[in-house]
Every structure is written in C-alpha cells, then in structure tokens.
Amino acid sequence: MNNYKNNRMFHFDEISKMAPAEEGDRQRYFIEQVRTIWKQKFEDLAASGEAKERYGEAVFARLMEEGRCGTFHIATFGCQMNARDSEKLAGILDQIGLLEVDSENADFVLYNTCTVRDNANQKVYGRLGYLHTLKRKRPDMIIALCGCMMQEPTVIEKIKKSYSFVDLIFGTHNIFKLAELLERKLTAGKGIVIDIWEGTEQIVEDLPVDRKYPFKSGVNIMFGCNNFCSYCIVPYVRGRERSRKPEDIIDEIKRLVADGVVEVMLLGQNVNSYGKNLETPITFAQLLRQINEIEGLERIRFMTSHPKDLSEELIAAMRDCKKVCSHLHLPLQSGSSRILKEMNRRYTKEDYLALVERIRAAVPDISLTTDIIVGFPGETEEDFEETMDMVRKVRYDSAFTFIYSKRTGTPAAAMEDQVPEDVVKVRFDKLLKEVQAISAEVCGRDVQTVQKVLVESLDDHKDGYVTGRMENNTTVHFPGDASLIGKIVNVYLEESKGFYYMGRPV
Ligand code: 5AD
Ligand code: SF4
C-alpha cells in the first residue's frame, strides 16, 4: 500500500471521512494510517540498501531490532508546559513507530517554540537556517514547527516568505492532532500544511505520552490564562483559561503512580484560579487535598501561582498536605507598586509582602522562588530600587530575572518611555548579583540536617555518586548507584556548596 505516492490530493479527504468522530479514536486511527505510510517508506529505503547509510550502523540496528520505521527529534523551547506538550508529541511519534534521536539529522524534526521573550523567537529562526542545510541533503525530511510562537500571525507570514522549506505548522491548541496533520502532509506533497486555531474549549484526554523521566511527571491541570499582564503574550497565544476535570487529573496521576511516578508537578499558567470555569466548580486547594490522598504518590509540586489569587484556603492546604513540597514559585515581576499597576498585576508591594508573611507563618520552612522583570516601560531608578528592596526583604531561594522584552500586540509594547537598553543592562546586572548573593546564603540553611532526597540521576561529575533533589528543589550529591534512581532517600547534608549540598545517606 504505497498510495502515499499516488492520488495525493484526494487521499487525505477520503481517509478523513473514514476516520472515527470521537477525537481520541480519530487520532489513534490517524496514528495507524501514518504508521502504515512511514513503514512503507522505510521498507523501500531498506530494500534499496540506503537505510544503513542514512541512519548509521547503530541507529539502523536499533530501528530493525525494535521494528521501527524512522527517526524523530524534538527541540523544546520555553517553559514546563512546553516540556509536557513535547512528551505528548513524542508519545504520538513513538506510536507511529519512529525512534527518538538526539540529533536534528532525523526523518522528522519538530521545534516546539516559545515566544514569551523575543530572544526565544530569534533562537528558532537561527536554528531553522541549520535545518535547511540538513534538509538539502535529505529532501524527504519533514520539518514541523509548533507551540506559542506559531500562534502569532506575523511569524507565520515570515516563515511562509523566508522559510518555505518548513513542512508543517501548528499551534498550541491542537497538538493532539499531530498524526492527522502528518497524514495530511504525507498525502498532500509540496507546500506547508498550516493548522492554527485561535482558541478552543476542547481538552483531549488519553492520548499516548512518552515521559522523559520514569519517576516524575508534569500533569496539566489547566490551559491558558485570563490575566493579561500588560507585558505578556501568553494569553494571546495560549488562549483563555480552561481547567481539566478533577476526576481526569486524579485518574491520570493514579495511572502515572502505577507506572512508577512518585512526584508530580501540577502545571498551569495560573494554578490558583483552577476550577473556576468547570461545570461543578472546585478550588485548587480542594484539588490539592484530593491529590494528596493518592496512595503511592510521594511528592506534589505545582506552578505557577499568581499572588493575587493565592487564597488562605490554599495556604492551609499547603500546611496540611504532607505530600505538597514546601516550595512556592511566586512571581513578583516588580517591587514597585506603581509599575505593578502598569503591569496589570493587581497587587501592591505591600500585598505581596503580607502574603509572604502569611505563607511563612503557616509553612515556616518554605522555599520561595520568583520571576522578576527589569526595564518595564517607565521603570525609574526609584522603581528599580523598590525591586531590590523586595529581593532583600523576601530573601528568595532563587529568582529568574528577565530583561523586559517588547511583545507586539501587548499593551506594554505601545507604552511610551521604553527604558534604554544600557540602563536596563546596568540594573539587570545589579539585580542578578543581589539575587545570587542572597540565594547563596539562603540555600545553605539546611546544612547538617537530614533531608529526603529524590534521586534523579547518576552524578555527572563524580563516579560512585548520585544526584537528587530535596523537597524544596535544592540539588544534593551523595554516594550511591543507579539502583537508587527514582527512590526517596534520607540524606545527611554534610556540606553546603552555595547552590547545592554534598551529603551521605543515613
Ligand atoms: N519580557 C520579559 N519577561 C517576560 N515574562 C513574561 N513576559 C515577558 C516579557 N515580555 C516573564 C515573566 C513570567 C515569566 C514566565 O516570563 O516574569 O513570569
Ligand atoms: Fe503572562 Fe500574567 Fe498570565 Fe503569567 S499570569 S501567563 S505573566 S499574563
């Protein structure tokens, strides 16, 4: 059945009519269709004797051994949401029969893009140039782009004009459709297949996922954002807030636990407003309490929390739920109440400080981390000093610091008074120095105590050692072997090295 070469224009429409209506079944149907096409391609290549040369001895041997029909590579940019989306995309490609490889010299290459700051976009354009050189040597290679950057119309125009060797483009709302879109591409021949949705109410459950770590996993609890912080492009590219049903989330976590997962990271742009739009509303705190009951699950993390929505109920749940890690990522963005207002953050410096106090009173050993933007339009030296003041007052375990990036279409992009680059750079360096100095002091506070450490990998730098993470996410190295990976071990922290500890198991 090598009709991928024939009747290209009609093939997809006909197949599409035959596909089941229910979305999960429909996509599983397309996975099978694409698998058949790709298998045929691979068999043709193997019969012509070219396969070994194309893949190299080692990869070819694996393809044959595992009964696979080609290779794929996914490069993920941006946040944990994208990382989780990439696991879902990898799950679909795995079911199609492709083997994941480290190199971009693969049959199918997918960039899962980010657009939160302009440098993320520039990285993608830069790497597309390199992909073009690979594709010249391997013309049947399929290049696909997805993720937040693709939700911007100007990006699509630019790709059509200057990067027309790209084969497939989709956005953030329809990643579950990867197999269907691939089918369309494989049967349509030349030209870019583009499928961008402006938004969706749809959440498709139960598609395959190929997890990066066997013992920990991200779990989406909601998608999108309704906050419209004035600098941020996320609400435009990820759409309005949609929560998954609690029973679907709990089922997924139970399945993950049965599959060896001990730690979950609940993911959403603003988890504190989870559940508001469900038919039967439920709060994030209630969800946490339910997840805390799941047998076999050891640790629960979540991100990101918006300070304006962080309720007393959630603080109480964090205090009561033993599995919820004592770590909170609480983006500050700026320490100046005036700038916070311009950012549309809907809290003041004082609100934030009071919130931190309440959280610390309830969970005294909590680690706080944050995001800070430097150089928002109109930021004066005084505003910046307010941010420095907050960093000194809160004393974060760590802080991600960003230079403000102008995103077309956001209200802040049209604001006058954009701060000159050289001024921003000086402020940024000053802030980073302060953040790092405080972080080095704060991070060492657990030295000479016993802590629970989830072992994640063998130590990259020291033979006979493993590397793991404490509940508050700090890294610990201690003697051990691969049998400990995925286990939680009691470790005595012998020495603090600033941002990590050296320890010994007890
Ligand atoms: N410029 C700089 N940083 C930004 N962030 C979001 N939008 C921008 C922007 N336009 C930062 C915020 C957010 C984090 C994920 O990225 O600090 O919390
Ligand atoms: Fe962007 Fe604000 Fe939504 Fe976070 S809460 S994704 S910063 S708009």
Coordinates of C-alpha atoms and ligand atoms in Angstrom, one line a residue:
M1 CA 0.0 0.0 0.0
N2 CA 2.2 2.8 -1.2
N3 CA -0.5 5.2 -2.1
Y4 CA 1.3 7.9 -0.3
K5 CA 2.9 8.4 -3.7
N6 CA -0.4 8.4 -5.6
N7 CA -3.7 10.4 -5.6
R8 CA -2.2 12.8 -3.2
M9 CA -4.9 15.4 -3.5
F10 CA -7.8 13.1 -2.8
H11 CA -6.2 10.7 -0.4
F12 CA -6.4 12.8 2.7
D13 CA -10.0 13.8 2.3
E14 CA -11.1 10.2 1.8
I15 CA -9.2 9.0 4.8
S16 CA -10.5 11.8 6.8
K17 CA -14.1 10.8 6.0
M18 CA -13.4 7.3 7.2
A19 CA -11.9 8.4 10.5
P20 CA -14.0 7.9 13.7
A21 CA -15.8 11.0 15.0
E22 CA -14.6 10.8 18.7
E23 CA -11.4 12.8 18.9
G24 CA -9.3 10.3 20.8
D25 CA -10.3 7.4 18.5
R26 CA -9.9 9.6 15.5
Q27 CA -6.3 10.4 16.4
R28 CA -5.5 6.8 17.1
Y29 CA -6.9 6.0 13.7
F30 CA -4.5 8.5 12.1
I31 CA -1.6 7.2 14.1
E32 CA -2.2 3.8 12.4
Q33 CA -2.5 5.5 9.0
V34 CA 0.7 7.4 9.3
R35 CA 2.4 4.3 10.7
T36 CA 1.5 2.4 7.5
I37 CA 2.8 5.1 5.2
W38 CA 6.0 5.5 7.1
K39 CA 6.6 1.8 7.3
Q40 CA 6.3 1.6 3.6
K41 CA 8.8 4.4 3.1
F42 CA 11.2 2.6 5.4
E43 CA 10.9 -0.7 3.7
D44 CA 11.5 1.0 0.3
L45 CA 14.6 2.6 1.8
A46 CA 15.9 -0.7 3.3
A47 CA 15.2 -2.6 0.0
S48 CA 17.3 0.0 -1.9
G49 CA 20.2 -0.6 0.5
E50 CA 20.3 3.1 1.5
A51 CA 18.9 2.8 5.0
K52 CA 22.2 1.9 6.8
E53 CA 24.0 4.8 5.3
R54 CA 21.2 7.2 6.1
Y55 CA 20.9 6.3 9.8
G56 CA 24.3 5.0 10.6
E57 CA 25.1 1.4 11.8
A58 CA 24.0 1.9 15.5
V59 CA 20.6 3.6 14.8
F60 CA 19.8 1.3 11.9
A61 CA 20.4 -1.7 14.1
R62 CA 18.0 -0.2 16.8
L63 CA 15.4 0.5 14.1
M64 CA 15.5 -3.1 12.9
E65 CA 15.6 -4.6 16.4
E66 CA 12.7 -2.5 17.7
G67 CA 10.7 -2.8 14.5
R68 CA 10.6 0.9 13.9
C69 CA 10.4 2.8 10.7
G70 CA 12.4 6.0 11.0
T71 CA 13.7 8.7 13.4
F72 CA 12.4 11.9 15.1
H73 CA 13.9 14.7 17.1
I74 CA 12.0 17.3 19.2
A75 CA 13.7 20.5 20.3
T76 CA 11.7 22.2 23.1
F77 CA 12.0 25.8 23.9
G78 CA 10.5 27.7 26.9
C79 CA 8.5 26.6 29.9
Q80 CA 7.4 23.3 31.6
M81 CA 4.1 23.5 29.7
N82 CA 6.0 23.1 26.5
A83 CA 8.2 20.3 28.0
R84 CA 5.0 18.4 28.9
D85 CA 3.5 19.1 25.4
S86 CA 6.7 17.7 23.9
E87 CA 6.2 14.5 25.9
K88 CA 2.7 14.2 24.4
L89 CA 4.0 14.8 20.9
A90 CA 6.8 12.3 21.4
G91 CA 4.2 9.8 22.6
I92 CA 2.3 10.1 19.3
L93 CA 5.5 9.8 17.3
D94 CA 6.6 6.8 19.3
Q95 CA 3.2 5.1 18.5
I96 CA 3.7 5.9 14.8
G97 CA 6.8 3.8 15.1
L98 CA 9.6 6.4 15.0
L99 CA 12.6 6.3 17.2
E100 CA 13.7 9.4 19.1
V101 CA 17.3 10.5 18.4
D102 CA 19.5 13.3 19.9
S103 CA 20.4 14.8 16.5
E104 CA 18.4 17.0 14.3
N105 CA 19.6 14.9 11.4
A106 CA 16.3 12.8 11.6
D107 CA 13.4 11.9 9.4
F108 CA 11.0 14.2 11.4
V109 CA 12.2 17.2 13.2
L110 CA 9.8 19.3 15.4
Y111 CA 10.5 22.6 17.1
N112 CA 8.2 23.2 20.0
T113 CA 8.6 27.0 20.2
C114 CA 8.2 29.7 22.9
T115 CA 7.6 33.4 22.3
V116 CA 7.4 34.9 25.8
R117 CA 10.6 36.9 25.0
D118 CA 11.9 37.9 21.6
N119 CA 15.3 36.0 22.1
A120 CA 13.3 32.8 22.1
N121 CA 12.0 33.6 18.6
Q122 CA 15.4 34.6 17.4
K123 CA 16.8 31.2 18.5
V124 CA 14.2 29.4 16.4
Y125 CA 15.0 31.5 13.3
G126 CA 18.7 30.8 13.8
R127 CA 18.3 27.1 14.0
L128 CA 15.9 26.9 11.1
G129 CA 18.8 28.0 8.9
Y130 CA 20.8 25.0 10.1
L131 CA 17.8 22.7 9.5
H132 CA 17.6 23.9 5.9
T133 CA 21.2 22.7 5.2
L134 CA 20.2 19.3 6.7
K135 CA 17.1 19.1 4.5
R136 CA 19.1 19.9 1.3
K137 CA 21.0 16.6 1.9
R138 CA 17.9 14.7 3.0
P139 CA 15.0 16.1 0.9
D140 CA 12.2 13.8 2.3
M141 CA 13.0 15.1 5.9
I142 CA 9.8 16.6 7.4
I143 CA 10.3 19.8 9.4
A144 CA 7.5 20.9 11.7
L145 CA 7.0 23.9 14.0
C146 CA 4.5 24.2 16.8
G147 CA 3.9 26.0 20.1
C148 CA 3.4 29.6 21.2
M149 CA 5.4 31.3 18.5
M150 CA 3.2 29.8 15.8
Q151 CA 0.1 31.5 17.3
E152 CA 1.5 34.8 16.0
P153 CA 0.3 35.7 12.5
T154 CA 3.4 37.8 11.8
V155 CA 5.6 34.7 12.5
I156 CA 3.5 32.6 10.0
E157 CA 3.9 35.2 7.3
K158 CA 7.7 35.3 7.9
I159 CA 8.0 31.5 7.7
K160 CA 5.9 31.3 4.5
K161 CA 8.1 34.0 3.0
S162 CA 11.6 33.2 4.1
Y163 CA 11.5 29.6 5.4
S164 CA 9.2 27.9 2.9
F165 CA 11.1 24.6 3.3
V166 CA 9.1 24.0 6.5
D167 CA 6.5 21.3 6.0
L168 CA 4.1 21.6 8.9
I169 CA 3.0 24.3 11.3
F170 CA 0.5 24.0 14.1
G171 CA -0.1 26.0 17.3
T172 CA -0.8 25.4 21.0
H173 CA -4.5 24.3 20.8
N174 CA -4.2 21.3 18.5
I175 CA -1.1 19.4 19.4
F176 CA -3.2 16.3 19.9
K177 CA -3.8 16.4 16.1
L178 CA -0.2 15.7 15.2
A179 CA -0.9 12.3 13.5
E180 CA -3.7 13.8 11.5
L181 CA -1.6 16.7 10.3
L182 CA 1.2 14.4 9.4
E183 CA -1.1 12.3 7.4
R184 CA -2.3 15.4 5.6
K185 CA 1.3 16.4 4.9
L186 CA 2.4 13.0 3.7
T187 CA -0.5 12.8 1.3
A188 CA -0.5 16.4 0.1
G189 CA 3.0 16.6 -1.2
K190 CA 4.5 20.0 -1.7
G191 CA 3.6 23.1 0.3
I192 CA 3.3 23.9 4.0
V193 CA 0.4 22.4 5.9
I194 CA -0.7 25.0 8.4
D195 CA -3.3 24.5 11.1
I196 CA -3.5 27.2 13.7
W197 CA -6.6 27.6 16.0
E198 CA -7.4 30.8 17.6
G199 CA -8.7 29.1 20.7
T200 CA -10.5 26.0 21.8
E201 CA -12.8 24.7 24.5
Q202 CA -11.5 21.2 23.7
I203 CA -9.3 19.1 26.0
V204 CA -8.5 15.7 24.5
E205 CA -7.7 13.1 27.1
D206 CA -6.0 9.7 26.8
L207 CA -3.5 10.1 24.0
P208 CA -0.1 8.4 24.4
V209 CA 2.7 10.2 26.3
D210 CA 6.4 9.4 26.2
R211 CA 7.7 10.6 29.6
K212 CA 11.3 11.9 29.9
Y213 CA 11.7 10.7 33.5
P214 CA 10.2 7.4 34.7
F215 CA 9.8 8.6 38.3
K216 CA 8.4 12.2 37.9
S217 CA 6.0 13.8 35.6
G218 CA 4.3 17.1 34.8
V219 CA 0.5 17.0 34.8
N220 CA -1.6 19.7 33.1
I221 CA -4.4 20.8 35.3
M222 CA -5.4 23.8 33.2
F223 CA -4.5 25.6 30.0
G224 CA -4.5 29.2 29.0
C225 CA -4.5 32.4 31.0
N226 CA -7.1 35.2 31.6
N227 CA -4.8 37.7 33.4
F228 CA -3.5 39.8 30.6
C229 CA -0.5 41.2 32.4
S230 CA 0.3 44.1 30.2
Y231 CA 3.8 42.8 29.1
C232 CA 2.8 39.2 28.5
I233 CA 1.9 37.5 25.2
V234 CA 0.8 34.2 26.8
P235 CA -3.0 35.0 27.0
Y236 CA -2.9 35.7 23.2
V237 CA -1.0 32.5 22.3
R238 CA -2.4 30.1 24.8
G239 CA -6.0 31.3 24.9
R240 CA -8.5 31.6 27.7
E241 CA -8.3 29.6 30.9
R242 CA -9.7 26.0 30.7
S243 CA -9.5 23.6 33.6
R244 CA -9.4 19.8 33.3
K245 CA -12.0 17.9 35.3
P246 CA -10.6 16.8 38.7
E247 CA -11.5 13.2 38.0
D248 CA -9.5 13.2 34.8
I249 CA -6.5 14.7 36.7
I250 CA -6.8 12.2 39.5
D251 CA -7.1 9.3 37.1
E252 CA -4.0 10.4 35.2
I253 CA -2.0 10.7 38.4
K254 CA -3.1 7.3 39.5
R255 CA -2.0 5.8 36.2
L256 CA 1.3 7.6 36.5
V257 CA 1.8 6.3 40.0
A258 CA 1.0 2.7 38.9
D259 CA 3.7 3.3 36.2
G260 CA 6.4 4.3 38.8
V261 CA 5.9 8.0 39.2
V262 CA 6.4 9.3 42.7
E263 CA 6.5 13.1 42.1
V264 CA 4.0 15.2 40.0
M265 CA 4.3 18.8 39.0
L266 CA 0.8 20.3 38.5
L267 CA 1.0 22.7 35.6
G268 CA -1.0 25.8 34.7
Q269 CA -0.2 29.4 33.9
N270 CA -2.2 30.4 37.0
V271 CA -3.0 27.3 39.1
N272 CA -4.6 29.4 41.8
S273 CA -7.6 30.1 39.6
Y274 CA -8.0 26.3 38.8
G275 CA -11.6 25.0 38.6
K276 CA -13.5 28.3 38.3
N277 CA -14.8 27.5 34.8
L278 CA -15.8 23.9 35.5
E279 CA -19.4 22.8 35.4
T280 CA -19.0 21.8 39.1
P281 CA -16.5 24.5 40.3
I282 CA -13.7 23.3 42.6
T283 CA -10.8 25.3 44.1
F284 CA -7.1 24.5 43.6
A285 CA -6.9 23.9 47.3
Q286 CA -9.6 21.2 47.1
L287 CA -7.8 19.6 44.2
L288 CA -4.6 19.5 46.1
R289 CA -6.2 17.8 49.1
Q290 CA -7.7 15.2 46.8
I291 CA -4.3 14.5 45.1
N292 CA -2.7 14.3 48.5
E293 CA -4.8 11.2 49.2
I294 CA -3.4 9.3 46.2
E295 CA -1.7 6.2 47.5
G296 CA 1.9 5.7 46.3
L297 CA 2.3 9.3 45.3
E298 CA 5.1 10.9 47.4
R299 CA 5.5 14.5 46.3
I300 CA 3.3 17.2 44.8
R301 CA 4.7 20.3 43.2
F302 CA 2.8 23.0 41.3
M303 CA 3.4 26.1 39.2
T304 CA 2.7 28.9 38.5
S305 CA 0.9 30.8 41.3
H306 CA -0.4 34.3 40.8
P307 CA -0.1 36.3 44.0
K308 CA -3.4 38.0 43.5
D309 CA -5.3 34.6 43.6
L310 CA -3.3 32.8 46.3
S311 CA -6.0 32.1 48.9
E312 CA -5.9 31.4 52.6
E313 CA -7.5 28.1 51.7
L314 CA -4.5 27.2 49.6
I315 CA -2.1 28.2 52.3
A316 CA -4.0 25.9 54.7
A317 CA -3.9 23.1 52.2
M318 CA -0.1 23.5 51.7
R319 CA 0.3 23.4 55.5
D320 CA -1.9 20.3 55.9
C321 CA -0.9 18.2 52.9
K322 CA 2.2 16.2 53.8
K323 CA 3.0 15.4 50.1
V324 CA 2.9 19.0 48.9
C325 CA 6.5 20.2 48.7
S326 CA 7.5 23.1 50.8
H327 CA 8.3 25.2 47.8
L328 CA 6.4 28.0 46.2
H329 CA 7.1 29.8 43.0
L330 CA 5.5 33.2 43.4
P331 CA 6.3 35.6 40.6
L332 CA 6.9 39.1 41.8
Q333 CA 7.7 40.8 38.5
S334 CA 8.4 44.2 40.1
G335 CA 8.8 45.6 43.6
S336 CA 7.2 48.9 42.7
S337 CA 3.5 49.2 43.3
R338 CA 3.3 51.8 40.6
I339 CA 4.9 49.5 38.0
L340 CA 2.8 46.6 39.2
K341 CA -0.2 48.6 38.4
E342 CA 1.1 49.4 35.0
M343 CA 1.8 45.7 34.6
N344 CA -1.9 44.9 35.5
R345 CA -0.7 42.6 38.2
R346 CA -3.5 43.6 40.6
Y347 CA -1.4 43.5 43.8
T348 CA 0.9 46.0 45.5
K349 CA 4.3 45.6 47.1
E350 CA 2.6 45.6 50.5
D351 CA 0.0 43.0 49.4
Y352 CA 2.8 40.7 48.3
L353 CA 4.9 41.1 51.4
A354 CA 1.9 40.4 53.6
L355 CA 1.2 37.3 51.6
V356 CA 4.7 36.1 52.1
E357 CA 4.4 36.6 55.8
R358 CA 1.2 34.6 55.9
I359 CA 2.7 31.8 53.9
R360 CA 5.8 31.7 56.1
A361 CA 3.7 31.7 59.2
A362 CA 1.8 28.6 58.0
V363 CA 4.8 26.8 56.4
P364 CA 7.9 28.1 58.2
D365 CA 10.5 26.1 56.2
I366 CA 9.0 27.0 52.8
S367 CA 11.4 27.9 49.9
L368 CA 10.3 30.8 47.8
T369 CA 11.3 31.4 44.3
T370 CA 10.2 34.1 41.9
D371 CA 10.3 35.8 38.4
I372 CA 11.4 39.4 38.1
I373 CA 11.3 41.7 35.0
V374 CA 13.8 44.5 34.7
G375 CA 13.2 47.5 32.4
F376 CA 9.4 47.5 32.1
P377 CA 8.4 50.8 30.3
G378 CA 8.6 53.8 32.6
E379 CA 10.6 52.0 35.2
T380 CA 12.6 54.7 37.1
E381 CA 15.7 54.3 39.3
E382 CA 13.3 54.5 42.3
D383 CA 11.1 51.8 40.9
F384 CA 14.1 49.6 40.4
E385 CA 15.3 50.2 44.0
E386 CA 11.9 49.0 45.2
T387 CA 12.5 45.7 43.4
M388 CA 15.9 45.5 45.0
D389 CA 14.3 46.2 48.3
M390 CA 11.8 43.4 47.9
V391 CA 14.6 40.9 47.0
R392 CA 16.4 41.9 50.2
K393 CA 13.2 41.6 52.2
V394 CA 11.8 38.4 50.9
R395 CA 15.2 36.7 50.5
Y396 CA 14.3 34.2 47.7
D397 CA 15.9 30.8 47.4
S398 CA 16.3 31.7 43.8
A399 CA 14.9 34.2 41.3
F400 CA 14.6 34.1 37.5
T401 CA 15.5 37.6 36.3
F402 CA 14.4 38.8 32.8
I403 CA 15.1 41.8 30.8
Y404 CA 11.8 43.2 29.6
S405 CA 11.1 42.2 26.0
K406 CA 8.6 44.1 23.9
R407 CA 5.9 41.8 22.6
T408 CA 3.9 43.1 19.6
G409 CA 0.2 43.3 20.4
T410 CA 0.6 43.6 24.2
P411 CA -0.5 46.9 25.9
A412 CA 3.1 47.5 27.2
A413 CA 4.5 47.4 23.7
A414 CA 2.6 50.6 22.9
M415 CA 3.7 52.4 26.1
E416 CA 5.9 55.4 25.9
D417 CA 9.1 55.6 27.9
Q418 CA 10.6 52.3 26.9
V419 CA 13.8 52.2 29.1
P420 CA 17.1 52.5 27.1
E421 CA 19.0 49.2 26.8
D422 CA 22.2 50.3 28.5
V423 CA 20.2 51.5 31.6
V424 CA 18.3 48.2 31.7
K425 CA 21.6 46.2 31.5
V426 CA 23.1 48.0 34.4
R427 CA 20.0 47.4 36.5
F428 CA 19.8 43.8 35.4
D429 CA 23.4 43.0 36.4
K430 CA 22.9 44.7 39.8
L431 CA 19.8 42.7 40.5
L432 CA 21.3 39.4 39.4
K433 CA 24.3 40.0 41.7
E434 CA 22.0 40.7 44.7
V435 CA 19.7 37.7 43.9
Q436 CA 22.7 35.4 43.7
A437 CA 24.4 36.6 46.9
I438 CA 21.1 36.2 48.9
S439 CA 20.5 32.8 47.3
A440 CA 23.9 31.5 48.3
E441 CA 23.2 32.5 51.9
V442 CA 19.6 31.1 51.9
C443 CA 20.3 27.9 50.2
G444 CA 22.8 26.6 52.7
R445 CA 20.4 26.8 55.7
D446 CA 19.7 23.1 55.8
V447 CA 23.3 22.0 56.2
Q448 CA 23.9 19.4 58.8
T449 CA 20.3 18.2 58.8
V450 CA 18.7 15.0 57.4
Q451 CA 16.5 15.6 54.4
K452 CA 14.5 13.4 52.0
V453 CA 16.1 13.4 48.5
L454 CA 14.5 12.0 45.4
V455 CA 17.4 10.5 43.3
E456 CA 17.2 11.7 39.7
S457 CA 20.4 10.5 38.0
L458 CA 24.0 9.4 38.4
D459 CA 26.3 12.3 39.3
D460 CA 27.7 13.8 36.1
H461 CA 30.9 14.9 37.8
K462 CA 31.8 12.3 40.4
D463 CA 31.9 8.5 39.9
G464 CA 30.1 6.5 42.5
Y465 CA 27.7 9.4 43.3
V466 CA 24.1 10.2 42.5
T467 CA 22.3 13.5 42.2
G468 CA 18.8 14.2 43.6
R469 CA 16.5 16.9 44.8
M470 CA 15.2 17.9 48.2
E471 CA 11.6 18.8 48.7
N472 CA 12.5 22.5 48.2
N473 CA 14.1 21.5 44.9
T474 CA 17.8 22.1 46.0
T475 CA 20.2 19.6 44.4
V476 CA 22.1 17.1 46.6
H477 CA 25.0 14.9 45.6
F478 CA 25.8 11.8 47.6
P479 CA 27.4 8.3 47.3
G480 CA 25.1 5.8 45.6
D481 CA 24.4 3.9 42.4
A482 CA 21.9 3.6 39.6
S483 CA 19.6 1.3 41.7
L484 CA 18.6 4.4 43.7
I485 CA 17.3 6.4 40.8
G486 CA 13.6 7.2 41.4
K487 CA 13.8 6.4 45.1
I488 CA 13.5 8.8 48.0
V489 CA 16.5 8.5 50.4
N490 CA 17.2 10.1 53.7
V491 CA 20.4 12.0 53.3
Y492 CA 22.6 13.9 55.9
L493 CA 23.7 17.2 54.3
E494 CA 27.4 17.4 55.3
E495 CA 28.4 20.4 53.4
S496 CA 26.7 23.4 51.6
K497 CA 28.3 24.5 48.4
G498 CA 26.2 27.5 47.9
F499 CA 23.5 26.3 45.5
Y500 CA 23.9 22.5 46.2
Y501 CA 24.8 20.1 49.0
M502 CA 27.2 17.2 49.4
G503 CA 25.7 14.6 51.7
R504 CA 25.7 10.9 52.8
P505 CA 22.8 8.5 53.0
V506 CA 21.7 7.7 56.6
Ligands
5AD1 N1 9.5 40.4 28.9 C1 10.3 39.8 29.8 N2 9.9 38.8 30.6 C2 8.6 38.4 30.5 N3 7.9 37.4 31.1 C3 6.7 37.3 30.5 N4 6.6 38.2 29.5 C4 7.8 38.9 29.5 C5 8.3 39.9 28.7 N5 7.5 40.5 27.7 C6 8.5 36.6 32.2 C7 7.6 36.8 33.5 C8 6.9 35.5 33.6 C9 8.0 34.6 33.1 C10 7.5 33.2 32.7 O1 8.5 35.2 31.9 O2 8.5 37.1 34.6 O3 6.6 35.2 35.0
SF4_2 FE1 1.5 36.0 31.4 FE2 0.5 37.2 33.6 FE3 -0.8 35.1 32.5 FE4 1.6 34.7 33.8 S1 -0.3 35.5 34.7 S2 1.0 33.9 31.8 S3 2.7 36.6 33.3 S4 -0.5 37.1 31.6

